[in-house]
Short mmCIF file of C-alpha atoms and ligand atoms in Angstrom, two decimals:
data_model
loop_
_atom_site.label_atom_id
_atom_site.label_comp_id
_atom_site.label_asym_id
_atom_site.label_seq_id
_atom_site.Cartn_x
_atom_site.Cartn_y
_atom_site.Cartn_z
CA MET K 1 4.94 -26.38 -25.73
CA ILE K 2 3.09 -23.04 -26.04
CA ASP K 3 -0.25 -22.59 -27.84
CA ILE K 4 0.25 -19.17 -29.41
CA LEU K 5 3.42 -17.05 -29.73
CA ILE K 6 2.97 -13.40 -30.72
CA LYS K 7 6.37 -12.01 -31.65
CA GLY K 8 8.32 -9.27 -33.35
CA GLY K 9 6.41 -6.22 -32.15
CA ILE K 10 6.79 -3.56 -29.48
CA VAL K 11 5.18 -4.95 -26.33
CA LEU K 12 3.35 -2.32 -24.27
CA THR K 13 2.48 -4.14 -21.06
CA MET K 14 0.42 -1.33 -19.42
CA ASP K 15 1.51 -2.78 -16.06
CA ASP K 16 1.92 -0.52 -13.00
CA GLN K 17 5.46 0.40 -14.02
CA GLY K 18 4.36 1.18 -17.58
CA SER K 19 7.04 -1.15 -18.88
CA ALA K 20 7.56 -1.79 -22.58
CA ILE K 21 9.74 -4.20 -24.55
CA PRO K 22 11.10 -2.59 -27.77
CA GLU K 23 11.18 -5.94 -29.60
CA GLY K 24 9.53 -8.74 -27.73
CA TYR K 25 7.08 -11.58 -27.58
CA VAL K 26 4.03 -12.76 -25.67
CA ALA K 27 3.60 -16.51 -25.18
CA VAL K 28 0.11 -17.86 -24.53
CA LYS K 29 -0.80 -21.23 -23.04
CA GLY K 30 -4.43 -22.16 -22.55
CA GLU K 31 -6.37 -19.15 -21.28
CA CYS K 32 -3.34 -17.33 -19.87
CA ILE K 33 -0.17 -15.45 -20.69
CA ALA K 34 2.67 -17.91 -19.96
CA ALA K 35 5.58 -15.54 -20.53
CA LEU K 36 6.73 -12.21 -21.95
CA GLY K 37 10.23 -11.58 -23.15
CA THR K 38 12.77 -9.77 -25.27
CA GLY K 39 13.77 -11.01 -28.73
CA ASP K 40 11.85 -13.29 -31.06
CA GLY K 41 11.28 -16.18 -28.65
CA LYS K 42 13.24 -18.55 -30.94
CA GLU K 43 13.70 -21.03 -28.11
CA ILE K 44 9.95 -21.35 -27.57
CA ARG K 45 8.05 -24.08 -29.40
CA ALA K 46 4.53 -22.95 -30.30
CA ARG K 47 1.56 -24.50 -32.09
CA LYS K 48 0.80 -21.16 -33.73
CA ILE K 49 2.97 -18.12 -34.38
CA ILE K 50 1.62 -14.61 -34.98
CA ASP K 51 4.13 -12.36 -36.68
CA ALA K 52 3.63 -8.87 -35.23
CA ARG K 53 6.63 -7.24 -36.92
CA GLY K 54 6.08 -3.50 -37.30
CA GLY K 55 3.24 -3.65 -34.84
CA LEU K 56 2.28 -2.94 -31.27
CA ILE K 57 1.30 -5.73 -28.87
CA LEU K 58 -0.85 -4.54 -25.98
CA PRO K 59 -3.71 -5.58 -23.69
CA GLY K 60 -7.17 -5.65 -25.27
CA LEU K 61 -9.19 -2.49 -24.70
CA ILE K 62 -11.94 -2.32 -22.07
CA ASN K 63 -15.23 -0.59 -22.83
CA GLY K 64 -16.37 0.50 -19.37
CA HIS K 65 -19.96 1.42 -20.24
CA THR K 66 -22.25 0.50 -23.09
CA HIS K 67 -25.69 -0.76 -24.03
CA ALA K 68 -24.46 -3.19 -26.68
CA ALA K 69 -27.75 -4.19 -28.32
CA MET K 70 -28.46 -0.54 -29.13
CA ALA K 71 -26.14 -1.13 -32.10
CA LEU K 72 -29.44 -1.91 -33.87
CA PHE K 73 -30.61 1.70 -33.22
CA ARG K 74 -27.50 3.34 -34.68
CA GLY K 75 -28.49 6.36 -36.77
CA LEU K 76 -32.22 5.81 -36.23
CA ALA K 77 -32.63 9.33 -34.86
CA ASP K 78 -29.90 11.89 -34.24
CA ASP K 79 -29.58 15.58 -33.48
CA LEU K 80 -32.69 15.68 -31.27
CA PRO K 81 -33.27 16.91 -27.72
CA LEU K 82 -32.73 14.03 -25.27
CA MET K 83 -36.39 13.67 -24.18
CA GLU K 84 -37.75 13.73 -27.74
CA TRP K 85 -35.13 11.18 -28.84
CA LEU K 86 -36.06 8.90 -25.94
CA THR K 87 -39.85 9.19 -26.03
CA ARG K 88 -40.36 9.20 -29.82
CA TYR K 89 -37.80 6.57 -30.82
CA ILE K 90 -35.93 4.64 -28.15
CA PHE K 91 -38.68 3.87 -25.61
CA PRO K 92 -41.31 2.76 -28.22
CA ALA K 93 -38.74 0.45 -29.83
CA GLU K 94 -37.54 -0.94 -26.50
CA LYS K 95 -41.13 -1.71 -25.49
CA LYS K 96 -41.51 -3.99 -28.52
CA MET K 97 -38.15 -5.73 -28.64
CA ASP K 98 -37.58 -9.29 -27.43
CA ALA K 99 -34.77 -11.62 -26.42
CA ASP K 100 -33.78 -12.45 -30.02
CA PHE K 101 -33.53 -8.74 -30.86
CA VAL K 102 -31.12 -8.17 -27.96
CA HIS K 103 -29.13 -11.29 -28.84
CA THR K 104 -28.66 -10.16 -32.45
CA GLY K 105 -27.87 -6.57 -31.45
CA THR K 106 -25.27 -7.76 -28.96
CA LEU K 107 -23.61 -10.07 -31.51
CA LEU K 108 -23.43 -7.11 -33.90
CA ALA K 109 -21.84 -4.98 -31.17
CA CYS K 110 -19.38 -7.77 -30.30
CA ALA K 111 -18.34 -7.99 -33.95
CA GLU K 112 -17.72 -4.23 -34.04
CA MET K 113 -15.86 -4.28 -30.72
CA ILE K 114 -13.58 -7.21 -31.63
CA LEU K 115 -12.83 -5.65 -35.03
CA SER K 116 -11.70 -2.47 -33.21
CA GLY K 117 -9.60 -4.12 -30.51
CA THR K 118 -12.01 -4.24 -27.57
CA THR K 119 -11.85 -7.47 -25.58
CA THR K 120 -14.03 -6.64 -22.53
CA PHE K 121 -17.24 -4.64 -22.26
CA CYS K 122 -19.51 -3.61 -19.42
CA ASP K 123 -23.17 -3.71 -20.37
CA MET K 124 -26.46 -2.38 -19.02
CA TYR K 125 -29.65 -3.31 -20.83
CA LEU K 126 -32.70 -5.53 -20.97
CA PHE K 127 -32.65 -9.32 -21.49
CA GLU K 128 -29.08 -9.43 -20.15
CA ASP K 129 -28.98 -13.22 -20.09
CA GLU K 130 -29.06 -12.94 -23.90
CA VAL K 131 -26.23 -10.38 -23.77
CA ALA K 132 -24.14 -12.82 -21.74
CA GLN K 133 -24.94 -15.67 -24.12
CA ALA K 134 -24.11 -13.56 -27.18
CA ALA K 135 -20.82 -12.37 -25.66
CA ASP K 136 -19.91 -15.96 -24.80
CA ARG K 137 -20.71 -16.98 -28.39
CA ALA K 138 -18.57 -14.15 -29.76
CA GLY K 139 -15.78 -15.10 -27.33
CA MET K 140 -15.84 -11.70 -25.56
CA ARG K 141 -15.30 -10.96 -21.90
CA CYS K 142 -18.09 -8.97 -20.26
CA LEU K 143 -19.59 -7.63 -17.07
CA VAL K 144 -23.37 -7.52 -17.54
CA GLY K 145 -26.41 -6.54 -15.52
CA GLU K 146 -30.13 -6.25 -16.06
CA VAL K 147 -31.32 -2.64 -15.95
CA LEU K 148 -33.61 -1.99 -12.96
CA TYR K 149 -36.07 0.91 -12.57
CA ASP K 150 -39.36 1.74 -10.86
CA PHE K 151 -41.57 1.00 -13.88
CA PRO K 152 -42.32 -2.43 -15.43
CA SER K 153 -39.74 -3.91 -17.79
CA PRO K 154 -40.50 -5.63 -21.13
CA ASN K 155 -38.27 -8.46 -19.89
CA TYR K 156 -39.12 -9.23 -16.26
CA GLY K 157 -42.27 -7.17 -15.54
CA PRO K 158 -42.47 -5.59 -12.04
CA VAL K 159 -39.26 -4.49 -10.37
CA GLU K 160 -39.29 -7.18 -7.63
CA GLU K 161 -38.97 -9.68 -10.48
CA GLY K 162 -36.02 -7.64 -11.78
CA LEU K 163 -34.12 -8.17 -8.55
CA LYS K 164 -34.92 -11.89 -8.70
CA TYR K 165 -33.86 -12.04 -12.37
CA THR K 166 -30.55 -10.35 -11.43
CA GLU K 167 -29.95 -12.80 -8.59
CA GLU K 168 -30.59 -15.75 -10.92
CA LEU K 169 -28.23 -14.18 -13.46
CA ILE K 170 -25.49 -13.89 -10.82
CA ARG K 171 -25.95 -17.55 -9.80
CA LYS K 172 -26.16 -18.82 -13.37
CA TRP K 173 -22.90 -17.24 -14.55
CA GLN K 174 -20.87 -17.58 -11.33
CA GLY K 175 -17.40 -18.94 -12.13
CA HIS K 176 -17.77 -18.52 -15.91
CA SER K 177 -14.48 -17.76 -17.65
CA LEU K 178 -15.83 -14.80 -19.70
CA VAL K 179 -19.05 -13.56 -18.11
CA SER K 180 -19.40 -11.68 -14.79
CA VAL K 181 -22.63 -10.15 -13.49
CA ALA K 182 -23.35 -6.87 -11.68
CA VAL K 183 -26.46 -5.29 -10.14
CA GLU K 184 -27.54 -2.33 -12.26
CA PRO K 185 -30.20 0.15 -11.13
CA HIS K 186 -30.55 2.62 -14.01
CA SER K 187 -30.20 5.99 -12.26
CA LEU K 188 -31.26 8.22 -9.39
CA TYR K 189 -34.16 9.71 -11.36
CA THR K 190 -35.65 6.35 -12.42
CA CYS K 191 -35.06 4.42 -9.17
CA SER K 192 -36.64 5.09 -5.77
CA PRO K 193 -34.40 5.15 -2.68
CA SER K 194 -35.84 1.77 -1.65
CA LEU K 195 -34.97 0.20 -5.02
CA LEU K 196 -31.44 1.64 -4.85
CA ALA K 197 -31.04 0.23 -1.33
CA ALA K 198 -32.38 -3.22 -2.34
CA ALA K 199 -30.07 -3.29 -5.37
CA ASP K 200 -27.05 -2.38 -3.25
CA ASP K 201 -27.99 -5.00 -0.69
CA LEU K 202 -28.01 -7.64 -3.44
CA ALA K 203 -24.67 -6.43 -4.83
CA ARG K 204 -23.02 -6.55 -1.40
CA ARG K 205 -24.49 -9.97 -0.61
CA TYR K 206 -22.89 -11.48 -3.72
CA ARG K 207 -19.81 -9.19 -3.70
CA VAL K 208 -20.48 -7.94 -7.22
CA PRO K 209 -20.32 -4.35 -8.54
CA LEU K 210 -23.25 -1.95 -8.34
CA ILE K 211 -23.48 0.04 -11.57
CA LEU K 212 -25.62 3.10 -12.28
CA HIS K 213 -25.72 6.33 -14.29
CA VAL K 214 -24.90 9.29 -12.03
CA ALA K 215 -24.81 13.06 -12.66
CA GLU K 216 -25.10 12.73 -16.43
CA THR K 217 -27.15 15.85 -17.20
CA LYS K 218 -28.03 19.18 -15.64
CA ALA K 219 -31.72 18.17 -15.77
CA GLU K 220 -30.95 15.11 -13.63
CA LEU K 221 -29.13 17.28 -11.10
CA ASP K 222 -32.15 19.60 -10.82
CA GLU K 223 -34.56 16.68 -10.51
CA VAL K 224 -32.58 14.94 -7.76
CA LYS K 225 -32.19 18.24 -5.92
CA GLY K 226 -35.92 18.97 -6.27
CA ARG K 227 -36.96 15.54 -5.02
CA TYR K 228 -34.43 14.93 -2.25
CA GLY K 229 -32.83 18.32 -1.65
CA LYS K 230 -29.44 16.77 -2.32
CA LYS K 231 -26.74 16.37 -4.95
CA PRO K 232 -26.54 12.90 -6.59
CA PHE K 233 -23.54 11.49 -4.69
CA GLU K 234 -24.74 13.18 -1.51
CA HIS K 235 -28.08 11.33 -1.95
CA LEU K 236 -26.28 8.00 -2.51
CA ALA K 237 -23.95 8.57 0.45
CA ASP K 238 -26.91 9.31 2.74
CA LEU K 239 -28.58 6.08 1.57
CA GLY K 240 -25.43 4.22 2.64
CA ILE K 241 -24.80 2.97 -0.88
CA LEU K 242 -21.39 4.40 -1.81
CA GLY K 243 -18.31 2.18 -1.69
CA PRO K 244 -15.44 0.80 -3.81
CA HIS K 245 -17.88 -1.57 -5.54
CA VAL K 246 -19.88 1.30 -7.06
CA ILE K 247 -19.28 2.05 -10.76
CA ALA K 248 -20.76 5.45 -11.68
CA ASP K 249 -21.30 6.08 -15.39
CA HIS K 250 -20.84 9.62 -16.76
CA CYS K 251 -20.18 11.80 -13.64
CA VAL K 252 -20.40 14.97 -15.75
CA HIS K 253 -21.86 17.41 -13.25
CA LEU K 254 -19.66 17.34 -10.16
CA ASP K 255 -18.71 20.13 -7.80
CA ASP K 256 -15.84 19.84 -5.35
CA SER K 257 -17.98 18.28 -2.61
CA GLU K 258 -19.23 15.58 -5.00
CA ILE K 259 -15.65 14.85 -6.15
CA GLN K 260 -14.66 14.49 -2.48
CA ARG K 261 -17.42 11.88 -1.99
CA ILE K 262 -16.08 9.91 -4.98
CA VAL K 263 -12.59 10.06 -3.45
CA GLN K 264 -13.74 9.23 0.08
CA TYR K 265 -15.73 6.14 -0.94
CA ASP K 266 -13.38 5.04 -3.75
CA VAL K 267 -16.23 5.11 -6.30
CA LYS K 268 -15.20 4.18 -9.86
CA PRO K 269 -16.41 6.67 -12.51
CA VAL K 270 -16.62 5.75 -16.20
CA HIS K 271 -16.13 8.61 -18.67
CA ASN K 272 -18.17 8.63 -21.92
CA PRO K 273 -17.00 11.76 -23.74
CA GLU K 274 -18.56 11.21 -27.19
CA SER K 275 -22.01 10.45 -25.81
CA ASN K 276 -21.79 13.44 -23.45
CA MET K 277 -20.87 15.66 -26.39
CA LYS K 278 -23.54 14.30 -28.74
CA LEU K 279 -26.34 14.70 -26.18
CA ALA K 280 -24.88 18.07 -25.06
CA SER K 281 -24.67 16.75 -21.49
CA GLY K 282 -21.39 18.56 -20.76
CA ALA K 283 -17.74 17.73 -20.14
CA ALA K 284 -16.86 15.61 -17.12
CA PRO K 285 -14.06 17.04 -14.92
CA VAL K 286 -11.89 13.96 -15.47
CA PHE K 287 -8.61 15.81 -14.91
CA LYS K 288 -9.77 16.76 -11.40
CA LEU K 289 -10.76 13.15 -10.62
CA LEU K 290 -7.43 11.80 -11.88
CA LYS K 291 -5.52 14.44 -9.92
CA GLN K 292 -7.21 13.16 -6.75
CA GLY K 293 -6.13 9.60 -7.55
CA VAL K 294 -9.58 8.37 -8.62
CA THR K 295 -9.65 5.26 -10.86
CA VAL K 296 -11.51 6.31 -14.03
CA GLY K 297 -12.62 4.04 -16.88
CA LEU K 298 -13.60 4.87 -20.44
CA GLY K 299 -16.79 3.86 -22.26
CA THR K 300 -18.56 4.46 -25.54
CA ASP K 301 -22.10 4.35 -24.11
CA GLY K 302 -24.74 2.91 -26.45
CA CYS K 303 -24.52 3.23 -30.22
CA ALA K 304 -27.58 5.46 -30.43
CA SER K 305 -25.68 8.25 -28.67
CA ASN K 306 -22.15 7.97 -30.02
CA ASN K 307 -22.59 6.37 -32.80
CA ASN K 308 -19.76 3.84 -32.74
CA MET K 309 -18.03 1.52 -30.29
CA ASP K 310 -14.47 2.25 -31.43
CA LEU K 311 -12.43 2.90 -28.27
CA PHE K 312 -9.55 4.36 -30.33
CA SER K 313 -11.84 7.19 -31.37
CA GLU K 314 -13.10 7.47 -27.78
CA MET K 315 -9.53 7.75 -26.44
CA ASP K 316 -8.76 10.52 -28.92
CA THR K 317 -11.91 12.41 -27.89
CA ALA K 318 -11.30 11.86 -24.16
CA ALA K 319 -7.82 13.34 -24.40
CA LYS K 320 -8.95 16.36 -26.42
CA LEU K 321 -12.15 17.11 -24.51
CA GLY K 322 -10.19 16.79 -21.26
CA LYS K 323 -7.80 19.49 -22.43
CA VAL K 324 -10.66 21.78 -23.46
CA GLU K 325 -12.40 21.24 -20.10
CA ALA K 326 -9.21 22.02 -18.15
CA SER K 327 -7.91 24.73 -20.53
CA ASP K 328 -4.64 22.85 -20.22
CA PRO K 329 -3.00 20.76 -22.99
CA THR K 330 -0.90 18.77 -20.49
CA VAL K 331 -3.82 16.97 -18.80
CA LEU K 332 -5.18 13.59 -19.98
CA ASP K 333 -1.92 12.77 -21.75
CA ALA K 334 -1.87 9.82 -24.16
CA PHE K 335 -0.42 7.31 -21.69
CA THR K 336 -3.01 8.19 -19.03
CA VAL K 337 -5.88 7.89 -21.50
CA LEU K 338 -4.61 4.49 -22.71
CA ARG K 339 -4.52 3.41 -19.05
CA MET K 340 -8.20 4.42 -18.74
CA ALA K 341 -8.97 2.00 -21.59
CA THR K 342 -6.75 -0.83 -20.23
CA SER K 343 -5.32 -1.20 -16.70
CA MET K 344 -7.49 1.44 -15.00
CA GLY K 345 -10.54 0.21 -16.90
CA ALA K 346 -9.92 -3.31 -15.57
CA ARG K 347 -9.67 -1.96 -12.01
CA VAL K 348 -12.97 -0.11 -12.46
CA LEU K 349 -14.74 -3.36 -13.42
CA GLY K 350 -13.07 -5.37 -10.65
CA LEU K 351 -11.22 -7.48 -13.23
CA SER K 352 -7.64 -6.27 -12.74
CA HIS K 353 -6.53 -9.62 -11.31
CA GLU K 354 -7.32 -11.12 -14.74
CA VAL K 355 -6.95 -8.46 -17.44
CA GLY K 356 -5.90 -4.89 -18.26
CA ALA K 357 -2.15 -5.52 -18.45
CA LEU K 358 0.17 -8.01 -20.11
CA GLU K 359 1.71 -10.03 -17.28
CA ALA K 360 2.54 -13.72 -16.92
CA GLY K 361 -0.38 -15.47 -15.22
CA LYS K 362 -3.02 -12.99 -16.38
CA LYS K 363 -5.68 -14.01 -18.91
CA ALA K 364 -4.49 -13.68 -22.50
CA ASP K 365 -6.59 -10.74 -23.75
CA VAL K 366 -4.11 -9.35 -26.27
CA ILE K 367 -4.35 -7.19 -29.40
CA VAL K 368 -1.90 -6.39 -32.17
CA VAL K 369 -2.03 -2.98 -33.86
CA ASP K 370 -0.47 -2.87 -37.32
CA THR K 371 1.55 0.33 -37.64
CA ARG K 372 2.87 -0.28 -41.17
CA LYS K 373 0.48 2.42 -42.42
CA PRO K 374 1.01 5.95 -43.74
CA HIS K 375 -0.95 7.54 -40.90
CA LEU K 376 1.18 5.68 -38.31
CA THR K 377 4.62 6.17 -39.90
CA PRO K 378 7.08 7.23 -38.58
CA MET K 379 6.47 6.41 -34.94
CA TYR K 380 8.30 8.36 -32.23
CA ASN K 381 5.93 7.48 -29.41
CA PRO K 382 3.62 4.44 -29.57
CA TYR K 383 1.25 5.76 -26.85
CA SER K 384 0.75 8.97 -28.81
CA HIS K 385 -0.05 6.99 -31.97
CA LEU K 386 -2.55 4.73 -30.21
CA VAL K 387 -4.52 7.65 -28.80
CA TYR K 388 -4.15 10.38 -31.44
CA ALA K 389 -3.53 8.62 -34.77
CA ALA K 390 -4.68 4.98 -34.77
CA ARG K 391 -8.17 3.76 -35.62
CA GLY K 392 -9.97 0.61 -34.63
CA SER K 393 -9.40 -0.74 -38.14
CA ASP K 394 -5.63 -0.74 -37.51
CA VAL K 395 -6.04 -3.68 -35.12
CA SER K 396 -4.91 -6.81 -36.95
CA HIS K 397 -5.23 -9.59 -34.32
CA VAL K 398 -7.34 -10.11 -31.21
CA LEU K 399 -6.99 -12.81 -28.57
CA ILE K 400 -9.52 -13.15 -25.75
CA ASN K 401 -8.99 -15.64 -22.92
CA GLY K 402 -6.26 -17.24 -25.03
CA ARG K 403 -8.54 -17.75 -28.02
CA LEU K 404 -7.75 -16.09 -31.35
CA VAL K 405 -11.03 -14.36 -32.30
CA MET K 406 -9.66 -12.14 -35.08
CA GLU K 407 -6.74 -12.94 -37.36
CA ASP K 408 -5.44 -10.53 -40.02
CA ARG K 409 -8.73 -8.59 -39.62
CA LYS K 410 -10.86 -11.69 -40.21
CA LEU K 411 -13.41 -12.33 -37.47
CA LEU K 412 -13.11 -15.99 -36.48
CA SER K 413 -15.69 -16.38 -33.72
CA LEU K 414 -18.77 -15.21 -35.67
CA ASP K 415 -20.17 -15.56 -39.19
CA LEU K 416 -20.15 -11.87 -40.11
CA GLU K 417 -22.18 -12.12 -43.34
CA GLU K 418 -24.98 -14.05 -41.68
CA LEU K 419 -24.96 -11.60 -38.76
CA LEU K 420 -25.19 -8.53 -41.01
CA ASP K 421 -28.18 -10.03 -42.85
CA LYS K 422 -29.91 -10.71 -39.56
CA ALA K 423 -29.24 -7.16 -38.34
CA HIS K 424 -30.79 -5.77 -41.54
CA GLU K 425 -33.86 -7.89 -40.89
CA LYS K 426 -34.17 -6.49 -37.34
CA SER K 427 -33.91 -2.91 -38.64
CA ARG K 428 -37.13 -3.42 -40.62
CA ALA K 429 -38.92 -4.23 -37.34
CA VAL K 430 -37.42 -1.12 -35.70
CA LEU K 431 -38.79 1.06 -38.50
CA SER K 432 -42.27 -0.40 -38.11
CA TRP K 433 -42.18 0.19 -34.31
CA THR K 434 -41.14 3.84 -34.56
CA SER K 435 -43.07 5.13 -37.59
ZN1 LIG E 501 -25.58 4.65 -20.54
#
């Protein structure tokens, strides 16, 4: 007896062979995928059947970098220079916010992510224990970490406490079915070499990822060069920090020697094209990284610099910006970009043994995309449609860890109306903090 049978659609497994089943099914038992097959699975007895006729069945999407609670800052201030945006709006608001603010903001982000087919997200922010709790409540998979920097934090105070807070977070959530924890120093321009080294030491001791922003803007490059006389990855390599456990967000400004360091140490970059465009940071040389065999993930970054968490839109942008950057329409093809948001994304976060592809034994993080729509008909190539034509709102069903969290576009794990009211309430506080 199976718990949930999803049948009748085209199954895109996103496994290493890129195999697809033209008309197939996915059978789910408990938290895991029990079987995949051809046909309608008539012989299988299931407690619940999801009819995916005319749809695509694929692994849930993986948002490789975000600051989820910033959903409450969406549209607060746009079209400003980065420093003015940060110092006039974001920093004053972040100084005032508390655990409940982050919890509500994260729930809001989880609702948006589930409704657009994302099943896993990687977060960096303050009050991360609340982020983990909110994700667990929403039924979402996540990799979270408290942001660390040289100055005091509104959550933990001095930075030594931040390292302790992170260690407690790692111990608290160890073995949880949805939540994993990473060590997350913010960046090279906000963290001293000794903080970076201490953070990496903690990450290696617990065998968890080390996540930081690297080479996001030209200004950062100049600052790191001015302070240390080195390029960002050169600085990290000399500190002995680089390795396969390092997840580097953005990686926009890379020359060939920096790309070679990423290759040599098997660093995992996460590409955030919409945020990089909106803040005029530049275009990351993703095609060069991919050509060298680097594993690259895809992220939306926070909602204040995007301004949405829809990975379908992000995939479309990644493919197109990649072509502009390379002056070559053949790079970042649809299949490759979908891999960045699924199987490669899972490898980046160290979760590929559990998610990122539809395979028997893996966790059942599965989405159904309804293609019975004018903008998705006819369909010659499902990968092309997913990247260039589909929207997050075309996702009809979402399963995470075997649990149905959205059915026929209805969110099941959260009370959406109540959540929207609470988010409105929080926005009044934001306005009073920033006026
Ligand atoms: Zn970021």
